[in-house]
């Protein structure tokens, strides 16, 4: 199963995957009935989650119902515990929208919920995060997860996100980071996909963020509040929701 998932993730384009996966999962779910793990996004319970990952798939990671991963389940917990995101009627910009959040966020915030992306078929507005096509101070919340490692200029993108946030609004800007290294590593001269995979961990990544990720986000003028899984949640919660205990969520407040 791990080998199949790794092959599929590396060889089938992401937009195609996003469209066909729900159909496949309908049949897979039958084999995972149980109550050992719980998804914070869709509230389903299973005997375990599915393995997921491009190079070496992680066991027990992907919700067979809504396709959430560890990071999505953490975001929902954070939003519930620490923010008023679930008060209806907010102005929300969701860049590179994750499939597992779409229906519930749209039902909650109705026309105030706007999705944007350069390529994704899931997004309503075709947009480049380096030049967000919205006025200053428009949004209460911006989500832009697993995008900043792909873009040409991540600092410009974060300044743009800050610009469109209302004063007091917040952004969730999660990216893969290697906390073993102190400084973010980037080298624009590396353009070959194989070389990029070696240097940055994936063939379409432009950089590998390090422990300075939060500080780098803060250069935009946003205030960065760190929510560390291991400090904020119990072992039982981490196991039941299958979170990454080393993950840090960066809430960026204007
Ligand atoms: Zn789920």
PDB file of N, CA, C and O in Angstrom, residues 189-230:
ATOM      1  N   UNK A 189      19.739  29.200  -8.378  1.00  0.00           N
ATOM      2  CA  UNK A 189      20.478  28.614  -9.505  1.00  0.00           C
ATOM      3  C   UNK A 189      20.147  27.118  -9.662  1.00  0.00           C
ATOM      4  O   UNK A 189      20.439  26.512 -10.686  1.00  0.00           O
ATOM      5  N   UNK A 190      19.540  26.517  -8.635  1.00  0.00           N
ATOM      6  CA  UNK A 190      19.133  25.103  -8.744  1.00  0.00           C
ATOM      7  C   UNK A 190      17.756  25.069  -9.412  1.00  0.00           C
ATOM      8  O   UNK A 190      16.750  25.461  -8.809  1.00  0.00           O
ATOM      9  N   UNK A 191      17.724  24.628 -10.675  1.00  0.00           N
ATOM     10  CA  UNK A 191      16.453  24.622 -11.408  1.00  0.00           C
ATOM     11  C   UNK A 191      16.056  23.229 -11.884  1.00  0.00           C
ATOM     12  O   UNK A 191      14.907  22.990 -12.220  1.00  0.00           O
ATOM     13  N   UNK A 192      17.012  22.304 -11.924  1.00  0.00           N
ATOM     14  CA  UNK A 192      16.715  20.942 -12.356  1.00  0.00           C
ATOM     15  C   UNK A 192      15.841  20.244 -11.297  1.00  0.00           C
ATOM     16  O   UNK A 192      16.157  20.271 -10.104  1.00  0.00           O
ATOM     17  N   UNK A 193      14.713  19.634 -11.725  1.00  0.00           N
ATOM     18  CA  UNK A 193      13.801  19.029 -10.744  1.00  0.00           C
ATOM     19  C   UNK A 193      14.471  18.006  -9.819  1.00  0.00           C
ATOM     20  O   UNK A 193      14.200  17.988  -8.619  1.00  0.00           O
ATOM     21  N   UNK A 194      15.368  17.186 -10.376  1.00  0.00           N
ATOM     22  CA  UNK A 194      16.032  16.176  -9.532  1.00  0.00           C
ATOM     23  C   UNK A 194      16.937  16.835  -8.493  1.00  0.00           C
ATOM     24  O   UNK A 194      16.995  16.422  -7.328  1.00  0.00           O
ATOM     25  N   UNK A 195      17.641  17.883  -8.948  1.00  0.00           N
ATOM     26  CA  UNK A 195      18.527  18.616  -8.033  1.00  0.00           C
ATOM     27  C   UNK A 195      17.703  19.325  -6.950  1.00  0.00           C
ATOM     28  O   UNK A 195      18.105  19.393  -5.791  1.00  0.00           O
ATOM     29  N   UNK A 196      16.544  19.845  -7.358  1.00  0.00           N
ATOM     30  CA  UNK A 196      15.657  20.501  -6.377  1.00  0.00           C
ATOM     31  C   UNK A 196      15.163  19.499  -5.342  1.00  0.00           C
ATOM     32  O   UNK A 196      15.065  19.818  -4.160  1.00  0.00           O
ATOM     33  N   UNK A 197      14.848  18.296  -5.806  1.00  0.00           N
ATOM     34  CA  UNK A 197      14.377  17.288  -4.857  1.00  0.00           C
ATOM     35  C   UNK A 197      15.461  16.973  -3.830  1.00  0.00           C
ATOM     36  O   UNK A 197      15.183  16.841  -2.639  1.00  0.00           O
ATOM     37  N   UNK A 198      16.702  16.888  -4.302  1.00  0.00           N
ATOM     38  CA  UNK A 198      17.821  16.622  -3.387  1.00  0.00           C
ATOM     39  C   UNK A 198      18.026  17.781  -2.411  1.00  0.00           C
ATOM     40  O   UNK A 198      18.226  17.585  -1.221  1.00  0.00           O
ATOM     41  N   UNK A 199      17.966  19.002  -2.955  1.00  0.00           N
ATOM     42  CA  UNK A 199      18.300  20.169  -2.124  1.00  0.00           C
ATOM     43  C   UNK A 199      17.159  20.575  -1.198  1.00  0.00           C
ATOM     44  O   UNK A 199      17.386  20.934  -0.044  1.00  0.00           O
ATOM     45  N   UNK A 200      15.915  20.536  -1.734  1.00  0.00           N
ATOM     46  CA  UNK A 200      14.786  21.125  -0.985  1.00  0.00           C
ATOM     47  C   UNK A 200      13.714  20.105  -0.601  1.00  0.00           C
ATOM     48  O   UNK A 200      12.684  20.467  -0.033  1.00  0.00           O
ATOM     49  N   UNK A 201      13.910  18.826  -0.986  1.00  0.00           N
ATOM     50  CA  UNK A 201      12.994  17.787  -0.532  1.00  0.00           C
ATOM     51  C   UNK A 201      11.864  17.458  -1.485  1.00  0.00           C
ATOM     52  O   UNK A 201      11.143  16.489  -1.294  1.00  0.00           O
ATOM     53  N   UNK A 202      11.669  18.268  -2.533  1.00  0.00           N
ATOM     54  CA  UNK A 202      10.617  17.977  -3.519  1.00  0.00           C
ATOM     55  C   UNK A 202      10.975  18.688  -4.823  1.00  0.00           C
ATOM     56  O   UNK A 202      11.527  19.801  -4.790  1.00  0.00           O
ATOM     57  N   UNK A 203      10.604  18.086  -5.958  1.00  0.00           N
ATOM     58  CA  UNK A 203      11.128  18.601  -7.235  1.00  0.00           C
ATOM     59  C   UNK A 203      10.539  19.942  -7.676  1.00  0.00           C
ATOM     60  O   UNK A 203      11.030  20.564  -8.608  1.00  0.00           O
ATOM     61  N   UNK A 204       9.473  20.399  -7.012  1.00  0.00           N
ATOM     62  CA  UNK A 204       8.922  21.716  -7.360  1.00  0.00           C
ATOM     63  C   UNK A 204       9.057  22.711  -6.201  1.00  0.00           C
ATOM     64  O   UNK A 204       8.367  23.728  -6.175  1.00  0.00           O
ATOM     65  N   UNK A 205       9.936  22.423  -5.267  1.00  0.00           N
ATOM     66  CA  UNK A 205      10.188  23.382  -4.180  1.00  0.00           C
ATOM     67  C   UNK A 205      11.331  24.331  -4.554  1.00  0.00           C
ATOM     68  O   UNK A 205      12.274  23.934  -5.219  1.00  0.00           O
ATOM     69  N   UNK A 206      11.197  25.590  -4.110  1.00  0.00           N
ATOM     70  CA  UNK A 206      12.218  26.599  -4.388  1.00  0.00           C
ATOM     71  C   UNK A 206      13.156  26.797  -3.200  1.00  0.00           C
ATOM     72  O   UNK A 206      14.165  27.468  -3.304  1.00  0.00           O
ATOM     73  N   UNK A 207      12.770  26.296  -2.037  1.00  0.00           N
ATOM     74  CA  UNK A 207      13.575  26.494  -0.823  1.00  0.00           C
ATOM     75  C   UNK A 207      13.174  25.469   0.224  1.00  0.00           C
ATOM     76  O   UNK A 207      12.109  24.851   0.122  1.00  0.00           O
ATOM     77  N   UNK A 208      14.051  25.346   1.233  1.00  0.00           N
ATOM     78  CA  UNK A 208      13.740  24.496   2.380  1.00  0.00           C
ATOM     79  C   UNK A 208      13.786  25.395   3.617  1.00  0.00           C
ATOM     80  O   UNK A 208      14.859  25.893   3.996  1.00  0.00           O
ATOM     81  N   UNK A 209      12.612  25.626   4.204  1.00  0.00           N
ATOM     82  CA  UNK A 209      12.577  26.489   5.384  1.00  0.00           C
ATOM     83  C   UNK A 209      13.215  25.788   6.575  1.00  0.00           C
ATOM     84  O   UNK A 209      13.121  24.563   6.715  1.00  0.00           O
ATOM     85  N   UNK A 210      13.848  26.586   7.425  1.00  0.00           N
ATOM     86  CA  UNK A 210      14.475  26.067   8.637  1.00  0.00           C
ATOM     87  C   UNK A 210      13.794  26.618   9.878  1.00  0.00           C
ATOM     88  O   UNK A 210      12.639  27.063   9.819  1.00  0.00           O
ATOM     89  N   UNK A 211      14.536  26.617  10.997  1.00  0.00           N
ATOM     90  CA  UNK A 211      13.951  27.107  12.252  1.00  0.00           C
ATOM     91  C   UNK A 211      13.644  28.599  12.213  1.00  0.00           C
ATOM     92  O   UNK A 211      12.985  29.118  13.090  1.00  0.00           O
ATOM     93  N   UNK A 212      14.154  29.293  11.192  1.00  0.00           N
ATOM     94  CA  UNK A 212      13.896  30.739  11.085  1.00  0.00           C
ATOM     95  C   UNK A 212      12.569  31.032  10.369  1.00  0.00           C
ATOM     96  O   UNK A 212      12.274  32.182  10.053  1.00  0.00           O
ATOM     97  N   UNK A 213      11.759  30.001  10.112  1.00  0.00           N
ATOM     98  CA  UNK A 213      10.538  30.214   9.316  1.00  0.00           C
ATOM     99  C   UNK A 213       9.622  31.287   9.936  1.00  0.00           C
ATOM    100  O   UNK A 213       9.171  32.203   9.242  1.00  0.00           O
ATOM    101  N   UNK A 214       9.376  31.170  11.237  1.00  0.00           N
ATOM    102  CA  UNK A 214       8.508  32.138  11.909  1.00  0.00           C
ATOM    103  C   UNK A 214       9.065  33.549  11.826  1.00  0.00           C
ATOM    104  O   UNK A 214       8.345  34.516  11.546  1.00  0.00           O
ATOM    105  N   UNK A 215      10.369  33.658  12.029  1.00  0.00           N
ATOM    106  CA  UNK A 215      11.029  34.955  11.969  1.00  0.00           C
ATOM    107  C   UNK A 215      10.921  35.548  10.562  1.00  0.00           C
ATOM    108  O   UNK A 215      10.669  36.739  10.380  1.00  0.00           O
ATOM    109  N   UNK A 216      11.057  34.690   9.560  1.00  0.00           N
ATOM    110  CA  UNK A 216      10.974  35.114   8.153  1.00  0.00           C
ATOM    111  C   UNK A 216       9.570  35.645   7.840  1.00  0.00           C
ATOM    112  O   UNK A 216       9.407  36.654   7.162  1.00  0.00           O
ATOM    113  N   UNK A 217       8.538  34.964   8.356  1.00  0.00           N
ATOM    114  CA  UNK A 217       7.165  35.455   8.174  1.00  0.00           C
ATOM    115  C   UNK A 217       7.008  36.819   8.837  1.00  0.00           C
ATOM    116  O   UNK A 217       6.342  37.714   8.313  1.00  0.00           O
ATOM    117  N   UNK A 218       7.644  36.981   9.998  1.00  0.00           N
ATOM    118  CA  UNK A 218       7.528  38.211  10.772  1.00  0.00           C
ATOM    119  C   UNK A 218       8.179  39.417  10.113  1.00  0.00           C
ATOM    120  O   UNK A 218       7.859  40.568  10.446  1.00  0.00           O
ATOM    121  N   UNK A 219       9.081  39.188   9.150  1.00  0.00           N
ATOM    122  CA  UNK A 219       9.730  40.304   8.450  1.00  0.00           C
ATOM    123  C   UNK A 219       8.708  41.150   7.682  1.00  0.00           C
ATOM    124  O   UNK A 219       8.957  42.293   7.341  1.00  0.00           O
ATOM    125  N   UNK A 220       7.530  40.575   7.423  1.00  0.00           N
ATOM    126  CA  UNK A 220       6.474  41.291   6.685  1.00  0.00           C
ATOM    127  C   UNK A 220       5.798  42.343   7.564  1.00  0.00           C
ATOM    128  O   UNK A 220       5.038  43.172   7.065  1.00  0.00           O
ATOM    129  N   UNK A 221       6.050  42.298   8.870  1.00  0.00           N
ATOM    130  CA  UNK A 221       5.340  43.195   9.788  1.00  0.00           C
ATOM    131  C   UNK A 221       4.206  42.496  10.523  1.00  0.00           C
ATOM    132  O   UNK A 221       3.581  43.068  11.412  1.00  0.00           O
ATOM    133  N   UNK A 222       3.923  41.245  10.158  1.00  0.00           N
ATOM    134  CA  UNK A 222       2.911  40.474  10.882  1.00  0.00           C
ATOM    135  C   UNK A 222       3.481  40.034  12.231  1.00  0.00           C
ATOM    136  O   UNK A 222       4.684  39.786  12.345  1.00  0.00           O
ATOM    137  N   UNK A 223       2.594  39.935  13.237  1.00  0.00           N
ATOM    138  CA  UNK A 223       3.029  39.393  14.533  1.00  0.00           C
ATOM    139  C   UNK A 223       2.824  37.874  14.497  1.00  0.00           C
ATOM    140  O   UNK A 223       1.754  37.408  14.120  1.00  0.00           O
ATOM    141  N   UNK A 224       3.840  37.136  14.882  1.00  0.00           N
ATOM    142  CA  UNK A 224       3.766  35.675  14.737  1.00  0.00           C
ATOM    143  C   UNK A 224       3.548  35.025  16.103  1.00  0.00           C
ATOM    144  O   UNK A 224       4.381  35.147  17.002  1.00  0.00           O
ATOM    145  N   UNK A 225       2.405  34.359  16.253  1.00  0.00           N
ATOM    146  CA  UNK A 225       2.138  33.580  17.462  1.00  0.00           C
ATOM    147  C   UNK A 225       2.387  32.107  17.143  1.00  0.00           C
ATOM    148  O   UNK A 225       1.786  31.567  16.217  1.00  0.00           O
ATOM    149  N   UNK A 226       3.264  31.473  17.929  1.00  0.00           N
ATOM    150  CA  UNK A 226       3.578  30.062  17.667  1.00  0.00           C
ATOM    151  C   UNK A 226       2.728  29.152  18.556  1.00  0.00           C
ATOM    152  O   UNK A 226       2.632  29.365  19.748  1.00  0.00           O
ATOM    153  N   UNK A 227       2.134  28.148  17.934  1.00  0.00           N
ATOM    154  CA  UNK A 227       1.315  27.159  18.650  1.00  0.00           C
ATOM    155  C   UNK A 227       1.999  25.815  18.448  1.00  0.00           C
ATOM    156  O   UNK A 227       1.962  25.255  17.352  1.00  0.00           O
ATOM    157  N   UNK A 228       2.673  25.353  19.493  1.00  0.00           N
ATOM    158  CA  UNK A 228       3.470  24.130  19.371  1.00  0.00           C
ATOM    159  C   UNK A 228       2.655  22.938  19.836  1.00  0.00           C
ATOM    160  O   UNK A 228       2.204  22.898  20.984  1.00  0.00           O
ATOM    161  N   UNK A 229       2.485  21.978  18.951  1.00  0.00           N
ATOM    162  CA  UNK A 229       1.639  20.807  19.225  1.00  0.00           C
ATOM    163  C   UNK A 229       2.024  20.134  20.536  1.00  0.00           C
ATOM    164  O   UNK A 229       1.187  19.875  21.393  1.00  0.00           O
ATOM    165  N   UNK A 230       3.318  19.855  20.713  1.00  0.00           N
ATOM    166  CA  UNK A 230       3.776  19.095  21.885  1.00  0.00           C
ATOM    167  C   UNK A 230       3.476  19.844  23.189  1.00  0.00           C
ATOM    168  O   UNK A 230       3.262  19.221  24.226  1.00  0.00           O
TER     169      UNK A 230
END
